[in-house]
mmCIF file of C-alpha atoms and ligand atoms in Angstrom:
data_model
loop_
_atom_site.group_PDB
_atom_site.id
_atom_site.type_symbol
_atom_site.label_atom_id
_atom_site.label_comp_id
_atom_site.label_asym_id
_atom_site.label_seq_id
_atom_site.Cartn_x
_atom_site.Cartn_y
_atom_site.Cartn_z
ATOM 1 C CA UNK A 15 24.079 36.767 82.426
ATOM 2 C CA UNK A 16 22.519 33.868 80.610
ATOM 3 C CA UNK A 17 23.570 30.202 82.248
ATOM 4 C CA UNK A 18 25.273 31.701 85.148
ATOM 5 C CA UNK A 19 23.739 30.352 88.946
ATOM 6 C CA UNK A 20 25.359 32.379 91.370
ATOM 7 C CA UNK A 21 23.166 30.718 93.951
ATOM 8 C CA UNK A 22 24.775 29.251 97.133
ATOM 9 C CA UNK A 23 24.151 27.479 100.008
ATOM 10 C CA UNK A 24 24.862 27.419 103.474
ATOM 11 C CA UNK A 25 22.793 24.104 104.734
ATOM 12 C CA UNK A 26 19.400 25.239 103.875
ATOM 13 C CA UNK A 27 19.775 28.632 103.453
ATOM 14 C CA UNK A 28 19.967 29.485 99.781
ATOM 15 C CA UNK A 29 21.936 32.714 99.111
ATOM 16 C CA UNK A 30 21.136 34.280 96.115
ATOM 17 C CA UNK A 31 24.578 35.277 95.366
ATOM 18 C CA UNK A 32 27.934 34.466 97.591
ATOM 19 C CA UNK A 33 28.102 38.254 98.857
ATOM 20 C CA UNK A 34 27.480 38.720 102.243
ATOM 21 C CA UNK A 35 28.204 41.443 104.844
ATOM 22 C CA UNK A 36 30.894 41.171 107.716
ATOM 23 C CA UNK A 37 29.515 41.684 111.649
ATOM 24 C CA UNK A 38 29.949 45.270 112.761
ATOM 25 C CA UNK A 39 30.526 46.766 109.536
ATOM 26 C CA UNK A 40 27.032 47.729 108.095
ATOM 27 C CA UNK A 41 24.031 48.817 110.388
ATOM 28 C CA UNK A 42 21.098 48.404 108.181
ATOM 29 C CA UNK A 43 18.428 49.939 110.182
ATOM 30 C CA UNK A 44 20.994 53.240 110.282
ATOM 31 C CA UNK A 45 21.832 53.125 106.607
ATOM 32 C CA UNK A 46 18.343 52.754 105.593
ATOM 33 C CA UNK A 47 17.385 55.914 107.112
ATOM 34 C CA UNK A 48 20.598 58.048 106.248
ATOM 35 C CA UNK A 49 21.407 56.250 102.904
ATOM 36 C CA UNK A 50 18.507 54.984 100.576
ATOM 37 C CA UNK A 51 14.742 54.977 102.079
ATOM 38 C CA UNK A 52 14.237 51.439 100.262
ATOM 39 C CA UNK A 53 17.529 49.506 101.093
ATOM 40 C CA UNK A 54 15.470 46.723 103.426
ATOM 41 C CA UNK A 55 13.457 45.768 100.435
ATOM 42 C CA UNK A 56 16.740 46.094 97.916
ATOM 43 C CA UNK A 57 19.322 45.018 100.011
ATOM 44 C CA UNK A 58 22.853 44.298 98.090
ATOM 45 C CA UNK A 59 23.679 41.611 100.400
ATOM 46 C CA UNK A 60 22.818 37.963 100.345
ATOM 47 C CA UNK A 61 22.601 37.890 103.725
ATOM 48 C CA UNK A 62 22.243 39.966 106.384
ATOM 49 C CA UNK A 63 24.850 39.798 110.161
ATOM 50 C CA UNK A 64 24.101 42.619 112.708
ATOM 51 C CA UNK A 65 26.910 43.423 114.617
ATOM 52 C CA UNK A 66 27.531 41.077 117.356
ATOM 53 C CA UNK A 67 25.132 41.187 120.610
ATOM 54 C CA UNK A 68 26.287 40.068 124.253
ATOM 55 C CA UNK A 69 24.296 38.857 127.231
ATOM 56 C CA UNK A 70 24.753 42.028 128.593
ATOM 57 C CA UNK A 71 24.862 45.500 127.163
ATOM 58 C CA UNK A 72 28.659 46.648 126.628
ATOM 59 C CA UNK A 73 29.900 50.072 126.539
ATOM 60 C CA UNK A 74 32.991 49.404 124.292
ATOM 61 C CA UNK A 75 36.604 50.399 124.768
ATOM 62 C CA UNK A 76 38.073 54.075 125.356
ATOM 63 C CA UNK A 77 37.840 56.179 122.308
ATOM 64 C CA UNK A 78 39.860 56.588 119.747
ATOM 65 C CA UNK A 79 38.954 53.384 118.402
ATOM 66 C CA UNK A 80 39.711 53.741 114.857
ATOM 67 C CA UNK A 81 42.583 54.473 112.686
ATOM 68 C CA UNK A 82 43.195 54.370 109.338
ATOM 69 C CA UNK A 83 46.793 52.905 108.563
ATOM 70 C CA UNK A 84 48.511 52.278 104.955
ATOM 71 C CA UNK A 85 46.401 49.093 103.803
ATOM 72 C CA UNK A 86 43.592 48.576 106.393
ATOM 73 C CA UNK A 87 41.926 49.851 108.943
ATOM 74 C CA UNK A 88 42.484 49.840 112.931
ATOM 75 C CA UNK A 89 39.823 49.054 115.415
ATOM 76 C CA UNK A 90 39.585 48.841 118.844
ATOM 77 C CA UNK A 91 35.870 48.499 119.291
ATOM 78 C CA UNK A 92 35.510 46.388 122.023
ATOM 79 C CA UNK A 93 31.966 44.548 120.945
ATOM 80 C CA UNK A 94 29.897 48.090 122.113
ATOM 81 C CA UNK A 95 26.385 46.998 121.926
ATOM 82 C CA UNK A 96 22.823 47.214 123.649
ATOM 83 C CA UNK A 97 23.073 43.658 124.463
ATOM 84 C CA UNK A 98 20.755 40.731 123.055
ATOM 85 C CA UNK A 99 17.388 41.382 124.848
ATOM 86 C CA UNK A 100 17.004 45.177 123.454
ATOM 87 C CA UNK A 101 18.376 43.407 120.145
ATOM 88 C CA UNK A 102 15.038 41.209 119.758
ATOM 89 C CA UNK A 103 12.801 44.026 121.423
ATOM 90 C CA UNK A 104 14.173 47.008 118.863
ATOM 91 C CA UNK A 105 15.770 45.390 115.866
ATOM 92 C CA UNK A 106 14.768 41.923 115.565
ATOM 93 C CA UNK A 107 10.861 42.972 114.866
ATOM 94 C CA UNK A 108 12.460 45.618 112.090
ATOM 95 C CA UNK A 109 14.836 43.490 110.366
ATOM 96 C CA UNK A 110 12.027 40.883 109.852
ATOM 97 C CA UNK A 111 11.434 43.025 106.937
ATOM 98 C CA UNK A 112 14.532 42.223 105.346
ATOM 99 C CA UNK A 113 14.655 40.237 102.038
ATOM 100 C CA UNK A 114 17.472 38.349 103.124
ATOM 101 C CA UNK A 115 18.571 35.483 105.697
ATOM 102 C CA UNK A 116 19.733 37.025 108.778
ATOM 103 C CA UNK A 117 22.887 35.958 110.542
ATOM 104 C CA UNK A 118 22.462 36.936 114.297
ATOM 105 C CA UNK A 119 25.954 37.474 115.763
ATOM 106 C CA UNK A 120 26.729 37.032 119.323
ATOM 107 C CA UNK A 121 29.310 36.920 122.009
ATOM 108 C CA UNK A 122 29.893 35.891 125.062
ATOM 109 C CA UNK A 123 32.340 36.759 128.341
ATOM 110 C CA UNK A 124 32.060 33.519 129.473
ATOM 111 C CA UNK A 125 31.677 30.251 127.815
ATOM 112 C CA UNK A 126 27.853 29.518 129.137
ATOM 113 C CA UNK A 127 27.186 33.060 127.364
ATOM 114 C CA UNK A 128 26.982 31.457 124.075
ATOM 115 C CA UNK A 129 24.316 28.487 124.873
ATOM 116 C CA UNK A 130 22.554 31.712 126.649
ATOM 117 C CA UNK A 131 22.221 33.765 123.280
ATOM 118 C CA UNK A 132 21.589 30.868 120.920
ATOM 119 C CA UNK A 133 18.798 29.905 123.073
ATOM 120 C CA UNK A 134 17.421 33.141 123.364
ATOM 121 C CA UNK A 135 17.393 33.036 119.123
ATOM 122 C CA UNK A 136 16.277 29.648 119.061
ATOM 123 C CA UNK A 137 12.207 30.146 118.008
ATOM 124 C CA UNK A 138 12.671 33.688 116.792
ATOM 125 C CA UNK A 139 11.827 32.662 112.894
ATOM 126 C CA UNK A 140 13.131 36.329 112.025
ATOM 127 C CA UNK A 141 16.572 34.376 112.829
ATOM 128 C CA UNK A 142 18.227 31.737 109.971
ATOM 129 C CA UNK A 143 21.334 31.562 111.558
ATOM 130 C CA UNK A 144 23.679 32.019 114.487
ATOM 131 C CA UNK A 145 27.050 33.099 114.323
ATOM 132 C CA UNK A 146 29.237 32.919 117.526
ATOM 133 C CA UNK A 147 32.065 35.342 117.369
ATOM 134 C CA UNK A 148 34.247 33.891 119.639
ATOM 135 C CA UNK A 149 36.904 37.196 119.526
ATOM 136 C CA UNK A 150 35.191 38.219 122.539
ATOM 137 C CA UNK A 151 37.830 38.572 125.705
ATOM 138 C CA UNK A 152 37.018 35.511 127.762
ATOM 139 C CA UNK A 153 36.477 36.374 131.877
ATOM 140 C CA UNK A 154 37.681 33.164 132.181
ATOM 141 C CA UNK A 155 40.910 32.710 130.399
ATOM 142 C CA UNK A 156 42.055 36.348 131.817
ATOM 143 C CA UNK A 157 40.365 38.377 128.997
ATOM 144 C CA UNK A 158 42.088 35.895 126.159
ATOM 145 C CA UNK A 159 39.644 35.482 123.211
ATOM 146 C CA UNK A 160 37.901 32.726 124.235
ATOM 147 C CA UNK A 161 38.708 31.794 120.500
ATOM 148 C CA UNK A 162 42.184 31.243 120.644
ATOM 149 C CA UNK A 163 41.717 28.071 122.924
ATOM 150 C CA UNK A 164 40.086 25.044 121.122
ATOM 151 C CA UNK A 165 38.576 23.305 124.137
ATOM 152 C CA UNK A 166 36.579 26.640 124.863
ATOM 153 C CA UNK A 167 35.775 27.374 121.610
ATOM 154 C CA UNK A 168 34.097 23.589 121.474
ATOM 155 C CA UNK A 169 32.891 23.935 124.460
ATOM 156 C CA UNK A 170 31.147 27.404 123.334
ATOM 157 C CA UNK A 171 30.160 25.687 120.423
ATOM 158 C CA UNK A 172 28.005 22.411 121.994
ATOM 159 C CA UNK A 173 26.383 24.930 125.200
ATOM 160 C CA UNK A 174 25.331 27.073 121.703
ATOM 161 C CA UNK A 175 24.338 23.277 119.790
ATOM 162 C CA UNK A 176 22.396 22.351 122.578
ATOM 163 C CA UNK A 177 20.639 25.409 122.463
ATOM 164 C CA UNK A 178 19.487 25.915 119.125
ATOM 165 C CA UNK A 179 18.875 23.687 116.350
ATOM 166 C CA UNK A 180 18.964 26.876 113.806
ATOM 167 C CA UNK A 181 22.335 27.038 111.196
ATOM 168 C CA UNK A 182 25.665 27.213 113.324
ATOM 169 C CA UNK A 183 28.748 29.344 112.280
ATOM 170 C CA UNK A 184 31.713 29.890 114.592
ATOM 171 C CA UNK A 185 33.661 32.851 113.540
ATOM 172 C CA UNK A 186 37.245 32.310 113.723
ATOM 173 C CA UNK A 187 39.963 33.920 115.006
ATOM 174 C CA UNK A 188 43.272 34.482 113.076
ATOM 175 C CA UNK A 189 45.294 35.353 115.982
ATOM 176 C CA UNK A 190 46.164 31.546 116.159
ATOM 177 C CA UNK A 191 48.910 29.024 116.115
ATOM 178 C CA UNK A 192 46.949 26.716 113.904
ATOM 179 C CA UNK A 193 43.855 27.700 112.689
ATOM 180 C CA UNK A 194 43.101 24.659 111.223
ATOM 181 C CA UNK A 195 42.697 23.053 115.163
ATOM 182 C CA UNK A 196 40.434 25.815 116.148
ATOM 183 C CA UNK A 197 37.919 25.189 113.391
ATOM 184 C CA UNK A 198 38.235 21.274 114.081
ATOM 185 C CA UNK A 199 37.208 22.363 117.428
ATOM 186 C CA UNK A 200 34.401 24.159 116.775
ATOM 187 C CA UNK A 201 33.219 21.450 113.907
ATOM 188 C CA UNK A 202 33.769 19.039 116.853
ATOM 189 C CA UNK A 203 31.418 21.133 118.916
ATOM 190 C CA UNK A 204 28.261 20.439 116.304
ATOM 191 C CA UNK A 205 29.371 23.880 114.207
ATOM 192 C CA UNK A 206 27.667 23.884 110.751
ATOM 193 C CA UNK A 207 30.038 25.748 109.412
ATOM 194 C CA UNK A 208 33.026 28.341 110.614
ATOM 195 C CA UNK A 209 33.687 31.654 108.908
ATOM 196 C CA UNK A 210 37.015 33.409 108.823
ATOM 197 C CA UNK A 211 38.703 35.647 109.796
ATOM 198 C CA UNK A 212 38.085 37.890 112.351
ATOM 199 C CA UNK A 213 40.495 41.038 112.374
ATOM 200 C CA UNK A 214 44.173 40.671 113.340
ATOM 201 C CA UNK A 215 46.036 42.090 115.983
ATOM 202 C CA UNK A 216 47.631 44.948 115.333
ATOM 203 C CA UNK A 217 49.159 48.481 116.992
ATOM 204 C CA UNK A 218 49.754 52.193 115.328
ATOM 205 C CA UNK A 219 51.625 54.563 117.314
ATOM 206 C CA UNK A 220 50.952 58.306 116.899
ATOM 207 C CA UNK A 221 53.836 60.047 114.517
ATOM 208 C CA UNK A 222 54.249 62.639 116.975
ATOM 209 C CA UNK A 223 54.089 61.827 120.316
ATOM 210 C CA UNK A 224 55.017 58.286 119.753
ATOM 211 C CA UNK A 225 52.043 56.593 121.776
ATOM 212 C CA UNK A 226 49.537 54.101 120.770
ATOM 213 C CA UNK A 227 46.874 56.158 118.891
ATOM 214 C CA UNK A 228 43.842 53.892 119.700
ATOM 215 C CA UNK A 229 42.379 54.333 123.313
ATOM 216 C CA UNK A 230 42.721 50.657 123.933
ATOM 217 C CA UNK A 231 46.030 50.744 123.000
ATOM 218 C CA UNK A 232 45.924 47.993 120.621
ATOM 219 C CA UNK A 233 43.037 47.232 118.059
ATOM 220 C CA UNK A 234 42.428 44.722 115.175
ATOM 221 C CA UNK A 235 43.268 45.288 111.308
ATOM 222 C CA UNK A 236 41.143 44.676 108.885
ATOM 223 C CA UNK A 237 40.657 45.992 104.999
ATOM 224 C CA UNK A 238 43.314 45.084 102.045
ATOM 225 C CA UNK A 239 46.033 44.470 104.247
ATOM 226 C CA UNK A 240 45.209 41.087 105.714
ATOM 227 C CA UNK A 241 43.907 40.030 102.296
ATOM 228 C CA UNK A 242 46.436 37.111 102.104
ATOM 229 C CA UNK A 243 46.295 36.202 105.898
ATOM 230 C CA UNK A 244 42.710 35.594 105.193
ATOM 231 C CA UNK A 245 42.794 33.652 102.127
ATOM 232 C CA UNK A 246 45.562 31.570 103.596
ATOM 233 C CA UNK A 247 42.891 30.781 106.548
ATOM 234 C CA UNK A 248 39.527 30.137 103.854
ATOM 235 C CA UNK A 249 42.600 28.113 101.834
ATOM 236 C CA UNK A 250 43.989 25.786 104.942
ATOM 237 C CA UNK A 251 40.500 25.394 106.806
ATOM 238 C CA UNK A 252 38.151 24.040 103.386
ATOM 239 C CA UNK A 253 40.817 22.000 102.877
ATOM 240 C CA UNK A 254 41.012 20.681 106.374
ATOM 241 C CA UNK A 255 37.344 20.258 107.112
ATOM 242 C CA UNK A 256 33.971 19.284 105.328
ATOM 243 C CA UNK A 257 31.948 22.380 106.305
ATOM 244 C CA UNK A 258 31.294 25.389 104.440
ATOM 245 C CA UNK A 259 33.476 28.421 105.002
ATOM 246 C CA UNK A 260 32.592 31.981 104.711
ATOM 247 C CA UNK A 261 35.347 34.111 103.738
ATOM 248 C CA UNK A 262 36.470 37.390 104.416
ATOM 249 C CA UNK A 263 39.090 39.446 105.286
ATOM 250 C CA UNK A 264 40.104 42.558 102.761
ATOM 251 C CA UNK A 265 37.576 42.166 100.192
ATOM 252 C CA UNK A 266 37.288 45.295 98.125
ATOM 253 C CA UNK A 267 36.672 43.821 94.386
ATOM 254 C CA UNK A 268 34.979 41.305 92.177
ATOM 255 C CA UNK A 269 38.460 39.692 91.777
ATOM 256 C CA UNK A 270 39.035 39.366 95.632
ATOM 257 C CA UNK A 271 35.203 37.524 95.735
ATOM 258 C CA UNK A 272 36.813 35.425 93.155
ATOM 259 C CA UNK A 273 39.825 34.200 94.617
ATOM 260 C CA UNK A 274 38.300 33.642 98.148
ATOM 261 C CA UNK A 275 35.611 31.331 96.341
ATOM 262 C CA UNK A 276 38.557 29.613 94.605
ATOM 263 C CA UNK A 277 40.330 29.206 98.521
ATOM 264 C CA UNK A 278 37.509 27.248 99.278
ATOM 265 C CA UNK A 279 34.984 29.965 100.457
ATOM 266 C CA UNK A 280 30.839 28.946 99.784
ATOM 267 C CA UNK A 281 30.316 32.450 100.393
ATOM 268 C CA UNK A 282 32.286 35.525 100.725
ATOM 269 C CA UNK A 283 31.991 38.815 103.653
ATOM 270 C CA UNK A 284 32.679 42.122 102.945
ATOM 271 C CA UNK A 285 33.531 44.483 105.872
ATOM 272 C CA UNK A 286 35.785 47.489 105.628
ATOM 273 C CA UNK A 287 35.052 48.603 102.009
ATOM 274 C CA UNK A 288 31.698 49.178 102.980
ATOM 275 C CA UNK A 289 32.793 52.136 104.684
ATOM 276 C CA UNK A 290 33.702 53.990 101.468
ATOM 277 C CA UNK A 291 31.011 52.529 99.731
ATOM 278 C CA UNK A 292 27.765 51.198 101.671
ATOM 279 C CA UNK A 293 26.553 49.702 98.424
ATOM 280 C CA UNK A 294 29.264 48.389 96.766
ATOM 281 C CA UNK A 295 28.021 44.560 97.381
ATOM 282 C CA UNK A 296 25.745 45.473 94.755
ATOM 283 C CA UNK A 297 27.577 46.268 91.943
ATOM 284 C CA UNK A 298 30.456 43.686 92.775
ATOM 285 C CA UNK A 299 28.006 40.811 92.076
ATOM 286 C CA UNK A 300 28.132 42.052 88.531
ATOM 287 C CA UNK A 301 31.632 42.033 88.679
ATOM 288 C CA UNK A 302 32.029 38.257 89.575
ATOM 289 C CA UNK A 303 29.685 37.338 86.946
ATOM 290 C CA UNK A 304 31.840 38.596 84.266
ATOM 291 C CA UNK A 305 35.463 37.485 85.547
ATOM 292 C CA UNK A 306 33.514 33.729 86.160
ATOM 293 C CA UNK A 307 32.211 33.929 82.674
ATOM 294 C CA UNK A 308 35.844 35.027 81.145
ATOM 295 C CA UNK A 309 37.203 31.545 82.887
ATOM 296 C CA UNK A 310 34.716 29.800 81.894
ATOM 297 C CA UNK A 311 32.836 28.773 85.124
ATOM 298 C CA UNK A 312 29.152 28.664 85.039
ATOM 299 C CA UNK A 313 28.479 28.291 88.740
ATOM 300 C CA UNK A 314 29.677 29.853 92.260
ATOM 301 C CA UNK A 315 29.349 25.925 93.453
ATOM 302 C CA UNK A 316 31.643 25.137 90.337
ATOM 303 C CA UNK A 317 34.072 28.173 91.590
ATOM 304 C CA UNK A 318 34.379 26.745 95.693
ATOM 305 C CA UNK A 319 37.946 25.444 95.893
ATOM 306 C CA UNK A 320 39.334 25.660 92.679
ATOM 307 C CA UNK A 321 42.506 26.033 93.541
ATOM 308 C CA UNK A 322 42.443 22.861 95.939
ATOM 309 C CA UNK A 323 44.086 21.202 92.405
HETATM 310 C C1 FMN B 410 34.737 48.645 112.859
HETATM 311 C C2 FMN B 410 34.658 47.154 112.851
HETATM 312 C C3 FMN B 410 33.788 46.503 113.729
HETATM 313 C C4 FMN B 410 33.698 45.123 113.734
HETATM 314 N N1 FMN B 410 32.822 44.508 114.594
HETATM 315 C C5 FMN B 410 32.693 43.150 114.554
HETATM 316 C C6 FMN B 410 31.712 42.514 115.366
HETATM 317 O O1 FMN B 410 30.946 43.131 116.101
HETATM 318 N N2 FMN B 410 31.640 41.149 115.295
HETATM 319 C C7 FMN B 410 32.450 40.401 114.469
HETATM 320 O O2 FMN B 410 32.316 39.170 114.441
HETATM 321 N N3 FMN B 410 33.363 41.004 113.673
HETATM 322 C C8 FMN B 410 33.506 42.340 113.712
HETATM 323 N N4 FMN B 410 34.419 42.956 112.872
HETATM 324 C C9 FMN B 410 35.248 42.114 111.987
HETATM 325 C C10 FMN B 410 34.628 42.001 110.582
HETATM 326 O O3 FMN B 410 33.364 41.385 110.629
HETATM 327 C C11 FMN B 410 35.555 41.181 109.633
HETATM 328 O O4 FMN B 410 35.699 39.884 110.148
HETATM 329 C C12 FMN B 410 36.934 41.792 109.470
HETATM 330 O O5 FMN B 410 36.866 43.210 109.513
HETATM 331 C C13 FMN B 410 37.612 41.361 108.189
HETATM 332 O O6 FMN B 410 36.865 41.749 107.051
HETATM 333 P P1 FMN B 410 37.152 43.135 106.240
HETATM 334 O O7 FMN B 410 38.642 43.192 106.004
HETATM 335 O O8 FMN B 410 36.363 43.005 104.988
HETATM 336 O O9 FMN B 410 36.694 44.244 107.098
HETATM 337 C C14 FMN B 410 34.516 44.340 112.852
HETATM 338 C C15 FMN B 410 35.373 45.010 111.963
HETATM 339 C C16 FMN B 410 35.453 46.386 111.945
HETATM 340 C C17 FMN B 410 36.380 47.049 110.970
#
């Protein structure tokens, strides 16, 4: 559409639109070989996050570890991944041919983990950002996210800034008193900028025989349902802090991209709805154009906080 800029930034990193993919939610390298030969070059995303990577490999929890409920979608995961060093031998080298910035995710059991990783990532140029996802049970705080306690998550945060001088998101957690803190803590900690939220505790218990359904027993929800949880976090945390926020949490439609913007989101994740349609990014960028262009805003930088008043 003529006049629009859709262009956003996170530090240096332009984005060519605020849409973004959430950690664990699209596999590239898998989709490009099941879905659509070409979708490296035409990727619908403005940026790229592989699922999170640990130190060491991680097997995951029990299965089942999904389940659908009325609004969202239960997980129960448990960070399963190859861990970082098969990351940069096998999928670093491919993703390089990605036409957009990638967001390496990682995790950590214990706090030293994170400087670990970031260094690791530090003079990989495939690499524009880190993002610590600081859901990760902590060894140290008796499997507690290490996210839930602000003077780990800053400490995660400077052993991660000390590291690595690339673009620094910390990934918050909304399973939280006070959200607001735990950003302040990793802002504190030399973050460039936080993203929320992570998925939110949550239980389903099979209709029949009455027990938890997921392996784990408990999982995290994510999808439509924690829609308002999440904007309430992008809402309280722009507000609170001068970083830019990447929001997410539920977003399914052009309208949902347009009200996290207005929380105070600089760019927005999608997650969940990917699963019922891998390329929806795509046509959702569309979408925002026209619902900006009804209201009259010209520019996703003109759209950011909005509704701050
Ligand atoms: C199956 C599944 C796996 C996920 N794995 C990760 C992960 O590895 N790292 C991470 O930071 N977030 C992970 N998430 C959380 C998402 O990135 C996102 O924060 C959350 O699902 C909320 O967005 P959504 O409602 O659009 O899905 C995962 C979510 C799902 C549903």
């Amino acid at each position: 559409m003529a006049g629009m800029d859709l262009t956003t930034r996170l530090g240096a990193i332009e984005l060519r639109h605020p849409i973004m993919n959430a950690s664990g939610t699209f596999d590239v390298l898998e989709a490009d070989a099941v879905l659509q030969p070409d979708l490296l070059a035409g990727f619908p995303f403005s940026a790229y996050v592989p699922k999170t990577v640990t130190l060491k490999p991680r097997e995951g929890n029990v299965p089942p570890r999904l389940y659908e409920t009325a609004a969202g979608l239960l997980n129960s995961i448990g960070l399963a991944n190859k861990g970082i060093e098969a990351f940069m031998e096998e999928d670093l080298p491919r993703l390089a041919a990605l036409k957009a910035p990638l967001i390496v995710s990682v995790a950590g059991e214990r706090t030293a983990d994170y400087g670990v990783c970031a260094g690791m990532l530090a003079d990989r140029s495939e690499v524009a950002a880190v993002e610590l996802n600081v859901s990760c049970p902590n060894v140290e705080l008796d499997g507690r996210a290490l996210g839930c306690d602000p003077d780990r998550t800053r400490r995660a945060t400077e052993e991660a800034r000390q590291a690595t001088s690339k673009f620094l998101i910390v990934k918050l957690t909304p399973n939280v008193t006070d959200i607001v803190a735990l950003a302040r803590a990793a802002v504190d900690g030399g973050a460039d900028c936080v993203s929320a939220i992570n998925t939110v505790h949550g239980m389903a218990l099979d209709p029949w025989t009455l027990r938890p359904v997921l392996g784990h027993g408990s999982g995290g929800l994510s999808g439509p349902a924690i829609k308002p949880v999440a904007l309430r976090a992008v809402y309280l945390v722009s507000r609170g802090l001068d970083v830019p926020v990447i929001g997410m949490g539920g977003v399914t439609t052009a309208q949902d991209v347009l009200e996290f913007m207005a929380a105070g989101a600089t760019a927005v994740a999608m997650g969940t709805a990917s699963f019922r349609d891998p390329l929806l990014a795509g046509r959702l960028v569309g979408g925002l154009e026209t619902l900006m262009k009804e209201r009259g805003i010209s520019s996703a930088a003109g759209l950011t906080g909005r509704s701050h008043g």
